[in-house]
Amino acid sequence: MNLKIAVLPGDGIGPEISRQGVDVMTAVCERFGHNVSYEYAICGADAIDKVGDPFPEETFKTCMNADAVLFSAVGDPKFDNDPTAKVRPEQGLLAMRKKLGLFANIRPVETFDCLIHKSPLKDELVSGADFICIRELTGGMYFGEKYQDNDKAYDTNAYTRHEVERILEVAYKYAMQRRKHLTVVDKANVLASSRLWRQVAKEVALRYPEVETDYMFVDNAAMRMIQDPKFFDVMVTENTFGDILTDEGSCITGSMGLLPSASTGEHTPVFEPIHGSWPQAKGQNIANPLAQILSVAMLFEYFGLKEEGALVRKAVNASLDANVRTPEIQVEGGARYGTKEVGAWIVDYIKNA
C-alpha cells in the first residue's frame, strides 16, 4: 500500500513526539512492505511566528493532498497569557477541523493492566474500563457567533439537525461494532441546543433497535465516569462537553500521554494525541510519546491495516511491561527513559518482533 502522510508537529512537545510517531510508522511500513512518504507543514504558534497564520493555506493544501494527517499539538503560553491576542494557535486547530470537514472525533479510553496503580481511582473501578467517546467537532460554541467587549462577552452554542444526525450515525456504527450500548450526553434540562440533540437522538435510535441507548446529563456523565467508568461503551456528545469529558477520561488511564484520537469526516482524516502541547516540557525529552504512537495504530486501522495497527499496540504494551516508560508513569526505582528512548525501544521491537 502507498501512504502519503502530512506531518504537522506544531508547538511545545509536538516536534519531539512527532518524530517518534513518524519513526514507528516508517518501521511498520518497512516491516509490511508499504511505501510511505511524508510532507511536513507548519501550524499553531510556530506558523503564527513564521507567517502570521496558525493554519496557512499551504498547510491546508498539504493536508488535502495527503491520505492522512499525523498531527501533534498546538499552543503557547505567550498567547494563553494575552487575552487581547487576535490570533491564537488554537484557531489553527479549529480551522483545520472546519476546512477538512472533520466533524467526528473518536477518542478511546482504555486502561493498561500494568498502569492501573497510576490511576487516581481505585483499582476495582478502573480495571477493565474500555469505552469510546465520540465528540462532535465542528459545531457548538467553538464555532458559533462570538462577541467580546470590556463589559460583555458571549459564545453561541448553535447546532443543526444535520450536524447532530451525522455524528449520531457515527456513534451508532461504533456501538454496533462493540457492546451495543450508546450513551447520549447532553444538558437537555437547560439548553435548547441539547434539546435538539435529544430529539434527534431519539429519532435515530429507532434505526438501531439492537443498541441499548440511554441519555445522560453531562454533569451526571462526568460523575458516572469517576464512579463507574465500566458502565460506558460508546458515548456521544457535543463539542464542548466532549472536550471536557475526554480529558476527564484520561485520568482513568493514569496519564494523558496514553490517549490517542482520530478525527474523521469529509476530507483527509487526522490522527493525534489528546494531551496538548505541554510547553513547560519542551526540549526536555520527558514527554510521553505513546499517545502519538497509538495514534499511528489508529491511522493504520482506519485504512484497514489491522495487523499493522495490532503490531504497534503490541509494541506499546511490551514497552510498558518492560518498564520502558517516561517519568510520569515509571514505577518507583525504575530506569529513566526519555521521549527518544521510549520511541527507539518501540521501533526496535517492531523491527525484531
Short mmCIF file of C-alpha atoms in Angstrom, two decimals:
data_model
loop_
_atom_site.label_atom_id
_atom_site.label_comp_id
_atom_site.label_asym_id
_atom_site.label_seq_id
_atom_site.Cartn_x
_atom_site.Cartn_y
_atom_site.Cartn_z
CA MET A 1 0.00 0.00 0.00
CA ASN A 2 1.14 3.55 -0.72
CA LEU A 3 0.57 6.10 2.03
CA LYS A 4 1.13 9.83 1.74
CA ILE A 5 1.18 11.40 5.20
CA ALA A 6 1.05 15.09 6.09
CA VAL A 7 3.01 15.64 9.31
CA LEU A 8 2.14 18.66 11.46
CA PRO A 9 4.44 18.70 14.52
CA GLY A 10 3.14 22.03 15.82
CA ASP A 11 4.25 23.53 19.14
CA GLY A 12 5.73 22.65 22.51
CA ILE A 13 6.45 18.93 22.79
CA GLY A 14 4.84 18.40 19.38
CA PRO A 15 8.07 18.08 17.36
CA GLU A 16 9.56 15.63 19.88
CA ILE A 17 6.63 13.21 19.93
CA SER A 18 6.03 13.68 16.21
CA ARG A 19 9.46 12.24 15.44
CA GLN A 20 8.66 9.12 17.43
CA GLY A 21 5.35 8.66 15.62
CA VAL A 22 7.00 9.01 12.21
CA ASP A 23 9.77 6.59 13.15
CA VAL A 24 7.25 3.99 14.32
CA MET A 25 5.15 4.39 11.18
CA THR A 26 8.22 4.03 8.99
CA ALA A 27 9.31 0.90 10.83
CA VAL A 28 5.88 -0.72 10.45
CA CYS A 29 5.66 0.17 6.75
CA GLU A 30 9.10 -1.30 6.14
CA ARG A 31 8.11 -4.46 8.01
CA PHE A 32 4.94 -4.95 5.95
CA GLY A 33 6.22 -3.73 2.59
CA HIS A 34 4.21 -0.49 2.38
CA ASN A 35 5.51 2.67 0.75
CA VAL A 36 5.12 5.76 2.92
CA SER A 37 6.09 9.35 2.19
CA TYR A 38 5.89 12.39 4.43
CA GLU A 39 5.30 16.06 3.79
CA TYR A 40 5.81 18.42 6.71
CA ALA A 41 3.77 21.56 7.31
CA ILE A 42 3.55 24.29 9.94
CA CYS A 43 0.65 25.15 12.23
CA GLY A 44 -0.14 26.76 15.57
CA ALA A 45 2.19 29.23 17.28
CA ASP A 46 5.03 28.08 15.05
CA ALA A 47 3.04 29.12 11.98
CA ILE A 48 1.97 32.43 13.57
CA ASP A 49 5.60 33.29 14.22
CA LYS A 50 6.60 32.38 10.68
CA VAL A 51 3.70 33.58 8.52
CA GLY A 52 1.14 35.16 10.87
CA ASP A 53 -1.49 32.45 10.33
CA PRO A 54 -1.98 29.38 12.61
CA PHE A 55 -3.24 27.26 9.68
CA PRO A 56 -1.76 28.68 6.47
CA GLU A 57 -3.18 27.92 3.06
CA GLU A 58 -0.08 25.90 2.16
CA THR A 59 -0.64 23.70 5.20
CA PHE A 60 -4.26 23.20 4.20
CA LYS A 61 -3.18 22.16 0.69
CA THR A 62 -0.65 19.72 2.15
CA CYS A 63 -3.38 18.14 4.26
CA MET A 64 -5.83 17.92 1.36
CA ASN A 65 -3.21 16.24 -0.84
CA ALA A 66 -2.41 13.60 1.81
CA ASP A 67 -4.07 10.29 2.63
CA ALA A 68 -3.93 11.16 6.33
CA VAL A 69 -2.55 13.77 8.72
CA LEU A 70 -0.33 12.89 11.67
CA PHE A 71 -0.78 15.88 13.96
CA SER A 72 0.85 16.52 17.32
CA ALA A 73 -0.12 19.65 19.27
CA VAL A 74 -0.58 23.43 19.23
CA GLY A 75 -0.42 26.02 21.99
CA ASP A 76 1.97 28.50 23.57
CA PRO A 77 1.83 30.40 26.90
CA LYS A 78 2.58 33.74 25.27
CA PHE A 79 -0.88 33.54 23.70
CA ASP A 80 -2.62 31.94 26.69
CA ASN A 81 -1.50 34.82 28.91
CA ASP A 82 -2.59 37.54 26.49
CA PRO A 83 -6.40 37.86 26.43
CA THR A 84 -6.13 40.62 23.81
CA ALA A 85 -4.37 38.44 21.22
CA LYS A 86 -6.36 38.44 17.99
CA VAL A 87 -4.65 35.38 16.52
CA ARG A 88 -4.13 32.25 18.62
CA PRO A 89 -2.55 28.84 17.94
CA GLU A 90 -5.77 27.01 18.76
CA GLN A 91 -7.52 28.87 15.95
CA GLY A 92 -5.32 26.83 13.61
CA LEU A 93 -6.63 23.60 15.07
CA LEU A 94 -10.23 24.76 14.71
CA ALA A 95 -9.54 25.92 11.16
CA MET A 96 -8.06 22.54 10.25
CA ARG A 97 -11.11 20.74 11.60
CA LYS A 98 -13.52 23.06 9.80
CA LYS A 99 -11.71 23.17 6.45
CA LEU A 100 -11.21 19.40 6.36
CA GLY A 101 -14.78 18.79 7.50
CA LEU A 102 -13.63 16.74 10.49
CA PHE A 103 -16.92 16.52 12.36
CA ALA A 104 -16.28 13.24 14.22
CA ASN A 105 -13.62 12.93 16.90
CA ILE A 106 -13.06 9.38 18.14
CA ARG A 107 -11.31 9.13 21.50
CA PRO A 108 -10.86 5.67 23.00
CA VAL A 109 -10.36 5.42 26.76
CA GLU A 110 -8.64 2.14 27.54
CA THR A 111 -6.78 1.02 30.62
CA PHE A 112 -3.49 -0.85 30.77
CA ASP A 113 -3.22 -3.54 33.45
CA CYS A 114 0.35 -2.61 34.36
CA LEU A 115 -0.67 1.04 34.90
CA ILE A 116 -3.80 0.58 36.99
CA HIS A 117 -1.87 1.80 40.02
CA LYS A 118 -1.24 5.14 38.30
CA SER A 119 -4.93 5.97 38.10
CA PRO A 120 -6.28 8.19 40.90
CA LEU A 121 -9.29 5.86 41.06
CA LYS A 122 -9.48 2.57 42.92
CA ASP A 123 -8.20 -0.46 41.06
CA GLU A 124 -11.54 -2.22 41.08
CA LEU A 125 -13.21 0.78 39.42
CA VAL A 126 -10.61 1.20 36.70
CA SER A 127 -9.62 -2.34 35.80
CA GLY A 128 -11.32 -3.35 32.58
CA ALA A 129 -12.65 0.13 31.71
CA ASP A 130 -12.83 0.42 27.93
CA PHE A 131 -15.05 2.93 26.16
CA ILE A 132 -15.04 5.37 23.26
CA CYS A 133 -16.11 8.99 23.33
CA ILE A 134 -17.47 10.28 20.02
CA ARG A 135 -17.22 14.06 20.11
CA GLU A 136 -18.88 16.34 17.57
CA LEU A 137 -16.04 18.51 16.37
CA THR A 138 -17.14 21.32 14.06
CA GLY A 139 -20.21 22.81 15.74
CA GLY A 140 -21.24 24.31 19.06
CA MET A 141 -19.67 27.18 20.97
CA TYR A 142 -16.21 26.72 19.48
CA PHE A 143 -17.55 27.71 16.07
CA GLY A 144 -20.63 29.76 16.93
CA GLU A 145 -21.01 33.52 16.76
CA LYS A 146 -18.79 35.29 19.29
CA TYR A 147 -18.63 38.75 20.83
CA GLN A 148 -16.46 40.42 23.46
CA ASP A 149 -16.03 43.93 24.81
CA ASN A 150 -14.95 45.21 28.21
CA ASP A 151 -18.32 44.51 29.81
CA LYS A 152 -19.91 41.66 27.91
CA ALA A 153 -19.00 38.52 26.00
CA TYR A 154 -20.85 35.59 24.53
CA ASP A 155 -20.31 32.40 22.54
CA THR A 156 -23.24 30.95 20.63
CA ASN A 157 -23.84 27.21 21.01
CA ALA A 158 -25.56 26.50 17.70
CA TYR A 159 -26.34 23.11 16.14
CA THR A 160 -28.38 21.99 13.15
CA ARG A 161 -30.32 18.75 12.75
CA HIS A 162 -27.88 17.63 10.06
CA GLU A 163 -24.85 18.13 12.32
CA VAL A 164 -26.43 16.17 15.16
CA GLU A 165 -27.74 13.36 12.99
CA ARG A 166 -24.47 12.66 11.21
CA ILE A 167 -22.43 12.39 14.43
CA LEU A 168 -25.09 10.11 15.95
CA GLU A 169 -24.82 7.83 12.92
CA VAL A 170 -21.06 7.57 13.52
CA ALA A 171 -21.65 6.76 17.19
CA TYR A 172 -24.21 4.06 16.44
CA LYS A 173 -21.89 2.41 13.93
CA TYR A 174 -19.18 2.19 16.59
CA ALA A 175 -21.69 0.86 19.11
CA MET A 176 -22.77 -1.84 16.65
CA GLN A 177 -19.15 -2.98 16.40
CA ARG A 178 -18.69 -3.09 20.18
CA ARG A 179 -21.04 -3.96 23.05
CA LYS A 180 -24.12 -2.31 21.53
CA HIS A 181 -24.55 0.29 24.25
CA LEU A 182 -24.68 4.02 23.45
CA THR A 183 -24.92 6.89 25.93
CA VAL A 184 -26.06 10.25 24.56
CA VAL A 185 -24.72 13.06 26.76
CA ASP A 186 -26.41 16.46 26.78
CA LYS A 187 -27.88 19.14 29.06
CA ALA A 188 -31.42 18.98 27.75
CA ASN A 189 -32.95 20.23 31.01
CA VAL A 190 -31.31 23.64 30.47
CA LEU A 191 -30.03 24.14 26.91
CA ALA A 192 -32.14 24.43 23.76
CA SER A 193 -29.28 23.04 21.67
CA SER A 194 -29.27 19.94 23.89
CA ARG A 195 -32.99 19.51 23.49
CA LEU A 196 -32.46 19.34 19.73
CA TRP A 197 -29.72 16.76 20.34
CA ARG A 198 -32.05 14.61 22.42
CA GLN A 199 -34.93 14.94 19.98
CA VAL A 200 -32.80 13.86 17.04
CA ALA A 201 -31.13 11.11 19.08
CA LYS A 202 -34.48 9.56 19.93
CA GLU A 203 -35.35 9.51 16.24
CA VAL A 204 -32.03 7.99 15.16
CA ALA A 205 -32.22 5.38 17.94
CA LEU A 206 -35.24 3.82 16.20
CA ARG A 207 -32.94 2.83 13.31
CA TYR A 208 -30.72 0.86 15.68
CA PRO A 209 -33.03 -1.31 17.83
CA GLU A 210 -30.13 -3.69 18.61
CA VAL A 211 -28.34 -0.92 20.51
CA GLU A 212 -29.27 -0.07 24.09
CA THR A 213 -29.48 3.73 24.14
CA ASP A 214 -29.53 5.80 27.29
CA TYR A 215 -29.48 9.56 27.85
CA MET A 216 -27.47 11.34 30.49
CA PHE A 217 -26.98 14.97 31.51
CA VAL A 218 -23.35 16.00 31.21
CA ASP A 219 -22.87 16.64 34.92
CA ASN A 220 -24.19 13.18 35.71
CA ALA A 221 -21.99 11.68 32.99
CA ALA A 222 -18.90 13.35 34.48
CA MET A 223 -19.76 11.89 37.88
CA ARG A 224 -20.53 8.44 36.45
CA MET A 225 -17.19 8.34 34.63
CA ILE A 226 -15.47 8.55 38.01
CA GLN A 227 -17.87 6.36 39.97
CA ASP A 228 -18.33 3.62 37.39
CA PRO A 229 -16.24 4.05 34.19
CA LYS A 230 -17.00 0.46 33.14
CA PHE A 231 -20.66 1.46 32.65
CA PHE A 232 -19.80 3.14 29.33
CA ASP A 233 -19.28 1.51 25.95
CA VAL A 234 -19.76 4.34 23.44
CA MET A 235 -20.50 7.90 24.50
CA VAL A 236 -21.56 10.64 22.06
CA THR A 237 -21.81 14.33 22.83
CA GLU A 238 -21.39 17.86 21.52
CA ASN A 239 -18.13 19.71 21.06
CA THR A 240 -17.59 21.49 24.39
CA PHE A 241 -18.87 18.66 26.58
CA GLY A 242 -16.75 16.19 24.62
CA ASP A 243 -13.61 18.25 25.09
CA ILE A 244 -14.05 18.27 28.85
CA LEU A 245 -15.21 14.68 29.31
CA THR A 246 -12.40 13.17 27.26
CA ASP A 247 -9.79 15.00 29.32
CA GLU A 248 -11.51 13.60 32.41
CA GLY A 249 -11.32 10.18 30.79
CA SER A 250 -7.56 10.48 30.53
CA CYS A 251 -7.35 10.38 34.33
CA ILE A 252 -8.86 6.91 34.30
CA THR A 253 -5.83 5.56 32.43
CA GLY A 254 -3.34 7.33 34.71
CA SER A 255 -1.79 9.68 32.14
CA MET A 256 -2.92 11.99 29.36
CA GLY A 257 0.13 10.75 27.48
CA LEU A 258 -1.62 7.46 26.74
CA LEU A 259 -4.71 8.52 24.80
CA PRO A 260 -4.77 8.82 21.00
CA SER A 261 -7.59 10.10 18.83
CA ALA A 262 -8.85 10.19 15.27
CA SER A 263 -10.82 12.98 13.61
CA THR A 264 -12.75 11.97 10.51
CA GLY A 265 -15.32 13.47 8.19
CA GLU A 266 -15.48 14.89 4.71
CA HIS A 267 -11.82 15.01 3.71
CA THR A 268 -8.41 13.89 5.00
CA PRO A 269 -8.56 12.21 8.44
CA VAL A 270 -6.34 13.49 11.25
CA PHE A 271 -4.71 11.35 13.94
CA GLU A 272 -3.39 12.98 17.09
CA PRO A 273 -2.76 12.60 20.83
CA ILE A 274 -5.24 14.42 23.06
CA HIS A 275 -2.76 15.88 25.55
CA GLY A 276 -1.84 19.25 24.04
CA SER A 277 1.49 20.99 23.67
CA TRP A 278 2.77 20.93 27.29
CA PRO A 279 5.14 23.87 26.62
CA GLN A 280 6.78 23.58 30.05
CA ALA A 281 8.31 20.26 28.95
CA LYS A 282 9.52 21.45 25.56
CA GLY A 283 13.01 20.19 24.74
CA GLN A 284 13.39 18.24 27.99
CA ASN A 285 12.94 14.76 26.49
CA ILE A 286 10.34 13.81 29.11
CA ALA A 287 7.09 13.87 27.11
CA ASN A 288 5.30 10.55 26.74
CA PRO A 289 5.19 9.61 23.03
CA LEU A 290 2.75 6.71 23.47
CA ALA A 291 -0.41 8.66 22.63
CA GLN A 292 1.23 9.82 19.39
CA ILE A 293 2.38 6.28 18.63
CA LEU A 294 -1.06 4.84 19.39
CA SER A 295 -2.48 7.46 17.01
CA VAL A 296 -0.33 5.78 14.35
CA ALA A 297 -2.05 2.49 15.24
CA MET A 298 -5.43 4.16 14.73
CA LEU A 299 -4.22 5.50 11.37
CA PHE A 300 -3.30 2.03 10.16
CA GLU A 301 -6.60 0.61 11.37
CA TYR A 302 -8.52 3.38 9.60
CA PHE A 303 -7.09 2.12 6.30
CA GLY A 304 -7.95 -1.48 7.13
CA LEU A 305 -4.38 -2.40 8.07
CA LYS A 306 -5.39 -4.25 11.22
CA GLU A 307 -2.26 -6.38 11.53
CA GLU A 308 -0.07 -3.28 11.33
CA GLY A 309 -2.12 -1.49 13.97
CA ALA A 310 -2.03 -4.56 16.18
CA LEU A 311 1.77 -4.68 15.99
CA VAL A 312 2.00 -1.06 17.13
CA ARG A 313 -0.29 -1.79 20.08
CA LYS A 314 1.68 -4.93 20.92
CA ALA A 315 4.91 -2.92 20.91
CA VAL A 316 3.42 -0.25 23.17
CA ASN A 317 2.18 -2.87 25.63
CA ALA A 318 5.58 -4.57 25.56
CA SER A 319 7.33 -1.30 26.38
CA LEU A 320 5.03 -0.73 29.35
CA ASP A 321 5.50 -4.28 30.60
CA ALA A 322 9.27 -3.85 30.31
CA ASN A 323 9.06 -0.59 32.33
CA VAL A 324 10.39 1.38 29.36
CA ARG A 325 8.40 4.45 30.33
CA THR A 326 8.68 8.20 30.56
CA PRO A 327 8.91 9.63 34.10
CA GLU A 328 5.21 10.31 34.79
CA ILE A 329 4.31 6.61 34.52
CA GLN A 330 7.57 4.94 35.54
CA VAL A 331 7.46 2.60 38.52
CA GLU A 332 9.33 3.72 41.60
CA GLY A 333 13.01 2.87 41.22
CA GLY A 334 12.63 2.07 37.53
CA ALA A 335 15.20 3.13 34.96
CA ARG A 336 14.81 6.59 33.45
CA TYR A 337 13.70 6.76 29.85
CA GLY A 338 13.02 9.86 27.80
CA THR A 339 10.83 10.53 24.79
CA LYS A 340 13.53 9.46 22.34
CA GLU A 341 14.48 6.33 24.25
CA VAL A 342 10.89 5.07 24.51
CA GLY A 343 10.34 5.70 20.80
CA ALA A 344 13.59 3.97 19.85
CA TRP A 345 12.75 0.94 22.02
CA ILE A 346 9.37 0.55 20.30
CA VAL A 347 10.91 0.91 16.83
CA ASP A 348 13.46 -1.77 17.69
CA TYR A 349 10.70 -4.04 18.98
CA ILE A 350 8.76 -3.65 15.72
CA LYS A 351 11.81 -4.41 13.62
CA ASN A 352 12.59 -7.58 15.58
CA ALA A 353 9.14 -8.86 16.51
#
